[in-house]
Amino acid sequence: MPDSQLRPGAPRRLLVIYNPTAGGRRRRRFEAVLAGLADRGCQMDVRPTTAAGDAAVFARTADPAAHDLVVAAGGDGTINEVVNGLITLNREEGEAAPPLAVLPLGTANVLAAELGLDLDPAQIARVIAEGPALPVSLGRAEAANGEGRAFSLMAGAGFDARVVAGIDLRVKRLIGKGAYVLQGLYQMSREKPPPLKVTIDGRIYEAASVVVSNARFYGGRYLLAPEARLADPLLHVCLFRHGDTCHILRYAMALQCGRLRQDDTFRIVTGRDIHIEGDPAAPLQADGDIIAQLPVRIFALPDALRMVTAG
């Protein structure tokens, strides 16, 4: 559906799906954005989630005749639920779901960075109220039984998936990104698992960890796959060859300093159909949540959704 169908010149009608666990500054940001949208004349149907899965249900039942946009207000996990709800609506209803806009309230807010958003409430409100809705491609990860989920950012197996699987949500709420640092140190102290077999469009590679990126950024605004773009259905498979503590620290420091370069220990291979095999039942994370266990197939979903960008 072209962007012109967003009723140019008319205030947008918004279905706001909100994760109410955000507190402090994030709660104030949420309230300030809603105030800015109200000042612009936007109509808002605000629906707070109360349990896992609510965001997907709310998105899946959005009415394209009543809602010009669906706004996901939360972290990347909440946004992932909304994304999966919207693409289900696309498939089941046979008509285009409303575009997705993002109100970042999470720890990393990676998708917001990809869409050109910062954390200023005035800028967020302006983008939601006026920004263009452009087609984006997604990835989808499927387990051996065919069950799976779409992702907008990345899917990972190996070290980062083990860290995500070990995160205590109570600790995360208390110290934010520090919870990932603590869990990362713990995972580095454990026995190294067997390597992963990664098949990319029929070509076989071996790696200690793999991140299949649909977007540039990882873990915040850290540049992992510089050539990846949401509009491009090509997936960028980041292969980390070594999984010992020394190399993990080296990768992490290079990523944080913007100096992660391809060499004999790290490379990026592009593809559209990826299979990852390894230790049976090893976790796979997507957009920061565990969604499946190995083995998995990951593939591109071209032009799967429209998202509002900062232009």
Short mmCIF file of C-alpha atoms in Angstrom, two decimals:
data_model
loop_
_atom_site.label_atom_id
_atom_site.label_comp_id
_atom_site.label_asym_id
_atom_site.label_seq_id
_atom_site.Cartn_x
_atom_site.Cartn_y
_atom_site.Cartn_z
CA MET A 1 0.00 0.00 0.00
CA PRO A 2 1.56 3.34 -0.96
CA ASP A 3 2.23 5.93 1.70
CA SER A 4 -0.39 8.23 0.15
CA GLN A 5 -3.06 6.11 1.81
CA LEU A 6 -2.02 7.52 5.18
CA ARG A 7 -4.62 10.29 4.61
CA PRO A 8 -2.20 13.13 3.81
CA GLY A 9 -2.95 16.28 5.79
CA ALA A 10 -5.29 14.56 8.25
CA PRO A 11 -4.23 13.82 11.85
CA ARG A 12 -3.30 10.17 12.13
CA ARG A 13 -5.42 7.70 14.05
CA LEU A 14 -3.16 5.61 16.25
CA LEU A 15 -3.42 2.25 17.94
CA VAL A 16 -0.79 2.55 20.69
CA ILE A 17 0.33 -0.80 22.11
CA TYR A 18 2.14 -0.01 25.33
CA ASN A 19 4.31 -2.10 27.66
CA PRO A 20 3.56 -0.52 31.07
CA THR A 21 6.61 -2.02 32.80
CA ALA A 22 8.61 1.02 31.72
CA GLY A 23 9.12 3.39 34.63
CA GLY A 24 11.03 6.54 35.55
CA ARG A 25 12.43 8.41 32.56
CA ARG A 26 10.85 5.97 30.11
CA ARG A 27 7.39 6.54 31.57
CA ARG A 28 7.92 10.30 31.35
CA ARG A 29 9.08 9.93 27.74
CA PHE A 30 5.95 7.94 26.92
CA GLU A 31 3.67 10.55 28.48
CA ALA A 32 5.51 13.41 26.75
CA VAL A 33 5.21 11.74 23.35
CA LEU A 34 1.49 11.14 23.83
CA ALA A 35 1.06 14.78 24.82
CA GLY A 36 2.90 15.84 21.66
CA LEU A 37 0.70 13.61 19.52
CA ALA A 38 -2.43 15.00 21.16
CA ASP A 39 -1.21 18.52 20.36
CA ARG A 40 -1.03 17.47 16.71
CA GLY A 41 -4.62 16.26 16.77
CA CYS A 42 -3.84 12.54 16.63
CA GLN A 43 -6.56 10.21 17.87
CA MET A 44 -5.13 7.53 20.17
CA ASP A 45 -6.44 4.16 21.24
CA VAL A 46 -3.95 3.18 23.98
CA ARG A 47 -3.83 -0.49 24.95
CA PRO A 48 -1.44 -1.56 27.75
CA THR A 49 -0.16 -5.12 27.74
CA THR A 50 -0.59 -7.27 30.82
CA ALA A 51 1.16 -10.49 29.77
CA ALA A 52 3.52 -11.90 27.15
CA GLY A 53 1.72 -12.26 23.83
CA ASP A 54 -0.73 -9.39 24.39
CA ALA A 55 1.14 -7.06 22.02
CA ALA A 56 0.89 -9.57 19.17
CA VAL A 57 -2.84 -10.10 19.81
CA PHE A 58 -3.54 -6.36 19.84
CA ALA A 59 -1.60 -5.88 16.59
CA ARG A 60 -3.28 -8.85 14.93
CA THR A 61 -6.71 -7.37 15.67
CA ALA A 62 -5.88 -3.84 14.47
CA ASP A 63 -8.54 -2.43 12.14
CA PRO A 64 -6.99 -0.88 9.01
CA ALA A 65 -10.20 1.13 8.54
CA ALA A 66 -9.91 2.68 12.02
CA HIS A 67 -6.14 2.85 12.60
CA ASP A 68 -3.73 4.64 10.27
CA LEU A 69 -0.75 3.46 12.30
CA VAL A 70 0.08 0.91 14.97
CA VAL A 71 2.53 2.39 17.48
CA ALA A 72 4.68 -0.08 19.43
CA ALA A 73 5.66 1.62 22.71
CA GLY A 74 8.25 -0.53 24.46
CA GLY A 75 11.55 -2.26 23.93
CA ASP A 76 12.68 -4.37 20.99
CA GLY A 77 10.93 -7.44 22.44
CA THR A 78 7.55 -5.68 22.58
CA ILE A 79 8.13 -4.35 19.06
CA ASN A 80 8.91 -7.86 17.84
CA GLU A 81 5.56 -9.07 19.18
CA VAL A 82 3.78 -6.25 17.34
CA VAL A 83 5.68 -7.02 14.13
CA ASN A 84 4.59 -10.66 14.27
CA GLY A 85 1.00 -9.64 14.96
CA LEU A 86 0.95 -7.28 11.99
CA ILE A 87 2.36 -9.75 9.49
CA THR A 88 -0.21 -12.29 10.69
CA LEU A 89 -2.90 -9.68 10.02
CA ASN A 90 -1.45 -9.20 6.53
CA ARG A 91 -1.62 -12.91 5.85
CA GLU A 92 -4.98 -13.74 7.43
CA GLU A 93 -7.01 -10.72 6.36
CA GLY A 94 -5.65 -10.50 2.83
CA GLU A 95 -5.20 -6.73 3.04
CA ALA A 96 -2.31 -4.53 4.08
CA ALA A 97 -1.94 -4.07 7.81
CA PRO A 98 -1.46 -0.52 9.12
CA PRO A 99 2.17 0.62 9.10
CA LEU A 100 4.24 0.33 12.27
CA ALA A 101 5.65 3.28 14.19
CA VAL A 102 8.00 2.97 17.16
CA LEU A 103 8.00 4.75 20.52
CA PRO A 104 11.26 3.52 22.09
CA LEU A 105 11.06 2.59 25.76
CA GLY A 106 13.54 -0.29 25.96
CA THR A 107 17.09 -0.94 27.08
CA ALA A 108 18.80 -0.92 23.69
CA ASN A 109 16.16 0.53 21.28
CA VAL A 110 17.96 -0.87 18.25
CA LEU A 111 15.03 -0.60 15.84
CA ALA A 112 14.53 3.03 16.81
CA ALA A 113 18.15 3.71 15.83
CA GLU A 114 17.60 2.00 12.48
CA LEU A 115 14.56 4.19 11.82
CA GLY A 116 16.43 7.40 12.62
CA LEU A 117 14.77 8.03 15.97
CA ASP A 118 16.48 9.44 19.02
CA LEU A 119 15.06 9.58 22.55
CA ASP A 120 13.74 13.14 22.37
CA PRO A 121 9.95 13.09 22.88
CA ALA A 122 9.36 16.00 20.49
CA GLN A 123 11.23 14.23 17.67
CA ILE A 124 9.47 10.92 18.33
CA ALA A 125 6.05 12.59 18.28
CA ARG A 126 6.86 14.44 15.07
CA VAL A 127 7.98 11.25 13.31
CA ILE A 128 4.92 9.27 14.43
CA ALA A 129 2.59 12.09 13.37
CA GLU A 130 4.28 13.04 10.09
CA GLY A 131 6.96 10.53 9.08
CA PRO A 132 6.71 8.54 5.83
CA ALA A 133 5.80 4.85 5.97
CA LEU A 134 8.21 2.83 3.85
CA PRO A 135 8.29 -0.89 2.99
CA VAL A 136 10.79 -2.99 4.96
CA SER A 137 11.92 -6.58 4.72
CA LEU A 138 12.08 -8.90 7.70
CA GLY A 139 13.76 -12.18 8.54
CA ARG A 140 12.01 -15.31 9.75
CA ALA A 141 13.50 -18.07 11.90
CA GLU A 142 11.89 -21.51 11.91
CA ALA A 143 12.66 -24.50 14.10
CA ALA A 144 12.69 -28.07 12.82
CA ASN A 145 8.95 -28.43 13.57
CA GLY A 146 8.12 -25.47 11.33
CA GLU A 147 7.23 -23.11 14.16
CA GLY A 148 8.92 -19.75 14.06
CA ARG A 149 8.86 -15.99 14.33
CA ALA A 150 9.73 -13.01 12.22
CA PHE A 151 12.39 -10.53 13.31
CA SER A 152 13.20 -7.01 12.20
CA LEU A 153 16.76 -6.75 13.53
CA MET A 154 18.71 -9.98 13.94
CA ALA A 155 18.76 -13.60 15.02
CA GLY A 156 21.72 -15.08 16.84
CA ALA A 157 23.07 -18.46 17.87
CA GLY A 158 26.08 -19.16 20.03
CA PHE A 159 27.43 -16.77 22.65
CA ASP A 160 24.86 -13.98 22.38
CA ALA A 161 21.94 -16.43 22.45
CA ARG A 162 23.34 -18.10 25.58
CA VAL A 163 23.64 -14.69 27.23
CA VAL A 164 20.04 -13.78 26.35
CA ALA A 165 18.83 -17.18 27.59
CA GLY A 166 20.56 -16.63 30.94
CA ILE A 167 19.29 -13.11 31.62
CA ASP A 168 17.35 -12.65 34.86
CA LEU A 169 14.60 -10.15 34.05
CA ARG A 170 14.62 -8.83 37.61
CA VAL A 171 18.31 -7.99 37.30
CA LYS A 172 17.71 -6.44 33.87
CA ARG A 173 15.03 -4.15 35.30
CA LEU A 174 17.46 -3.06 38.03
CA ILE A 175 20.67 -2.46 36.06
CA GLY A 176 19.64 -2.45 32.38
CA LYS A 177 22.50 -3.29 30.02
CA GLY A 178 24.66 -4.25 32.99
CA ALA A 179 22.67 -7.48 33.21
CA TYR A 180 24.08 -8.50 29.83
CA VAL A 181 27.62 -7.74 30.95
CA LEU A 182 27.23 -9.91 34.06
CA GLN A 183 25.69 -12.76 32.12
CA GLY A 184 28.36 -12.46 29.44
CA LEU A 185 31.10 -12.85 32.04
CA TYR A 186 29.34 -15.90 33.41
CA GLN A 187 28.99 -17.48 29.97
CA MET A 188 32.67 -16.89 29.24
CA SER A 189 33.54 -18.88 32.37
CA ARG A 190 31.64 -21.94 31.16
CA GLU A 191 32.85 -24.76 28.94
CA LYS A 192 32.94 -23.82 25.27
CA PRO A 193 30.20 -25.61 23.26
CA PRO A 194 30.86 -27.32 19.91
CA PRO A 195 31.06 -25.13 16.80
CA LEU A 196 28.05 -24.26 14.67
CA LYS A 197 27.53 -25.40 11.11
CA VAL A 198 26.11 -22.50 9.10
CA THR A 199 24.84 -23.08 5.57
CA ILE A 200 24.26 -19.88 3.57
CA ASP A 201 22.54 -20.34 0.19
CA GLY A 202 24.13 -23.79 -0.03
CA ARG A 203 27.63 -22.74 1.10
CA ILE A 204 28.87 -24.27 4.38
CA TYR A 205 30.77 -22.36 7.07
CA GLU A 206 31.84 -23.10 10.64
CA ALA A 207 31.62 -20.58 13.46
CA ALA A 208 31.55 -20.35 17.24
CA SER A 209 28.76 -17.76 17.05
CA VAL A 210 26.58 -16.34 14.30
CA VAL A 211 24.35 -13.28 14.08
CA VAL A 212 22.03 -13.07 11.07
CA SER A 213 21.49 -9.33 10.66
CA ASN A 214 18.62 -7.63 8.88
CA ALA A 215 19.83 -4.24 10.11
CA ARG A 216 23.07 -2.36 10.74
CA PHE A 217 23.05 -1.99 14.51
CA TYR A 218 23.42 -4.45 17.37
CA GLY A 219 22.86 -4.03 21.11
CA GLY A 220 22.14 -0.30 20.75
CA ARG A 221 23.93 1.87 18.21
CA TYR A 222 26.91 -0.46 17.76
CA LEU A 223 27.62 -1.00 14.06
CA LEU A 224 27.76 -4.73 13.31
CA ALA A 225 26.66 -5.12 9.68
CA PRO A 226 27.40 -1.77 8.00
CA GLU A 227 25.84 -2.65 4.65
CA ALA A 228 22.59 -4.14 5.98
CA ARG A 229 19.38 -2.17 5.42
CA LEU A 230 15.79 -2.80 6.50
CA ALA A 231 14.60 -2.12 2.95
CA ASP A 232 16.95 -4.77 1.50
CA PRO A 233 15.83 -8.43 1.70
CA LEU A 234 19.44 -9.61 1.71
CA LEU A 235 20.45 -10.97 5.14
CA HIS A 236 23.97 -10.31 6.44
CA VAL A 237 25.37 -13.34 8.26
CA CYS A 238 28.05 -12.34 10.77
CA LEU A 239 30.33 -15.29 11.48
CA PHE A 240 32.52 -15.23 14.61
CA ARG A 241 35.04 -18.02 14.16
CA HIS A 242 36.35 -18.30 17.74
CA GLY A 243 34.48 -18.62 21.03
CA ASP A 244 37.21 -18.47 23.66
CA THR A 245 37.26 -15.68 26.23
CA CYS A 246 40.09 -13.76 24.58
CA HIS A 247 38.32 -13.57 21.23
CA ILE A 248 34.91 -12.79 22.74
CA LEU A 249 36.42 -9.82 24.58
CA ARG A 250 38.22 -8.74 21.43
CA TYR A 251 35.00 -8.86 19.38
CA ALA A 252 33.07 -6.98 22.08
CA MET A 253 35.64 -4.21 22.43
CA ALA A 254 35.98 -3.78 18.67
CA LEU A 255 32.19 -3.59 18.30
CA GLN A 256 31.85 -0.97 21.02
CA CYS A 257 34.69 1.10 19.55
CA GLY A 258 33.34 0.88 16.00
CA ARG A 259 36.38 -1.10 14.87
CA LEU A 260 34.97 -4.54 14.16
CA ARG A 261 36.60 -5.40 10.83
CA GLN A 262 36.47 -8.52 8.70
CA ASP A 263 39.56 -10.71 9.01
CA ASP A 264 40.40 -14.40 9.40
CA THR A 265 38.37 -14.57 12.64
CA PHE A 266 35.28 -12.56 11.63
CA ARG A 267 33.49 -12.25 8.33
CA ILE A 268 30.12 -11.23 6.91
CA VAL A 269 28.46 -13.34 4.21
CA THR A 270 25.21 -12.24 2.58
CA GLY A 271 22.39 -14.62 1.72
CA ARG A 272 18.66 -15.24 1.73
CA ASP A 273 18.40 -18.80 3.05
CA ILE A 274 20.43 -19.78 6.12
CA HIS A 275 20.51 -23.03 8.10
CA ILE A 276 22.19 -23.20 11.52
CA GLU A 277 23.04 -26.51 13.15
CA GLY A 278 24.86 -27.19 16.39
CA ASP A 279 24.41 -28.59 19.85
CA PRO A 280 20.81 -29.89 19.88
CA ALA A 281 18.44 -27.62 21.83
CA ALA A 282 20.97 -24.74 21.87
CA PRO A 283 19.00 -21.47 21.96
CA LEU A 284 18.34 -19.02 19.16
CA GLN A 285 17.56 -15.41 20.03
CA ALA A 286 15.79 -12.95 17.77
CA ASP A 287 15.40 -9.24 18.53
CA GLY A 288 16.62 -9.97 22.06
CA ASP A 289 14.31 -12.84 23.02
CA ILE A 290 14.77 -16.61 22.84
CA ILE A 291 12.41 -17.87 20.14
CA ALA A 292 13.65 -21.33 19.10
CA GLN A 293 16.24 -24.05 19.53
CA LEU A 294 18.71 -25.41 17.00
CA PRO A 295 18.57 -26.55 14.30
CA VAL A 296 16.87 -23.62 12.59
CA ARG A 297 16.28 -22.20 9.14
CA ILE A 298 16.36 -18.44 8.66
CA PHE A 299 15.13 -16.72 5.51
CA ALA A 300 14.16 -13.29 4.22
CA LEU A 301 10.61 -11.90 4.00
CA PRO A 302 10.82 -9.17 1.34
CA ASP A 303 8.57 -6.10 1.73
CA ALA A 304 6.77 -7.76 4.64
CA LEU A 305 5.66 -4.60 6.42
CA ARG A 306 5.73 -0.81 6.33
CA MET A 307 7.46 1.20 9.06
CA VAL A 308 7.43 4.91 9.78
CA THR A 309 10.91 6.44 9.55
CA ALA A 310 12.44 9.78 10.39
CA GLY A 311 12.90 10.31 6.65
#
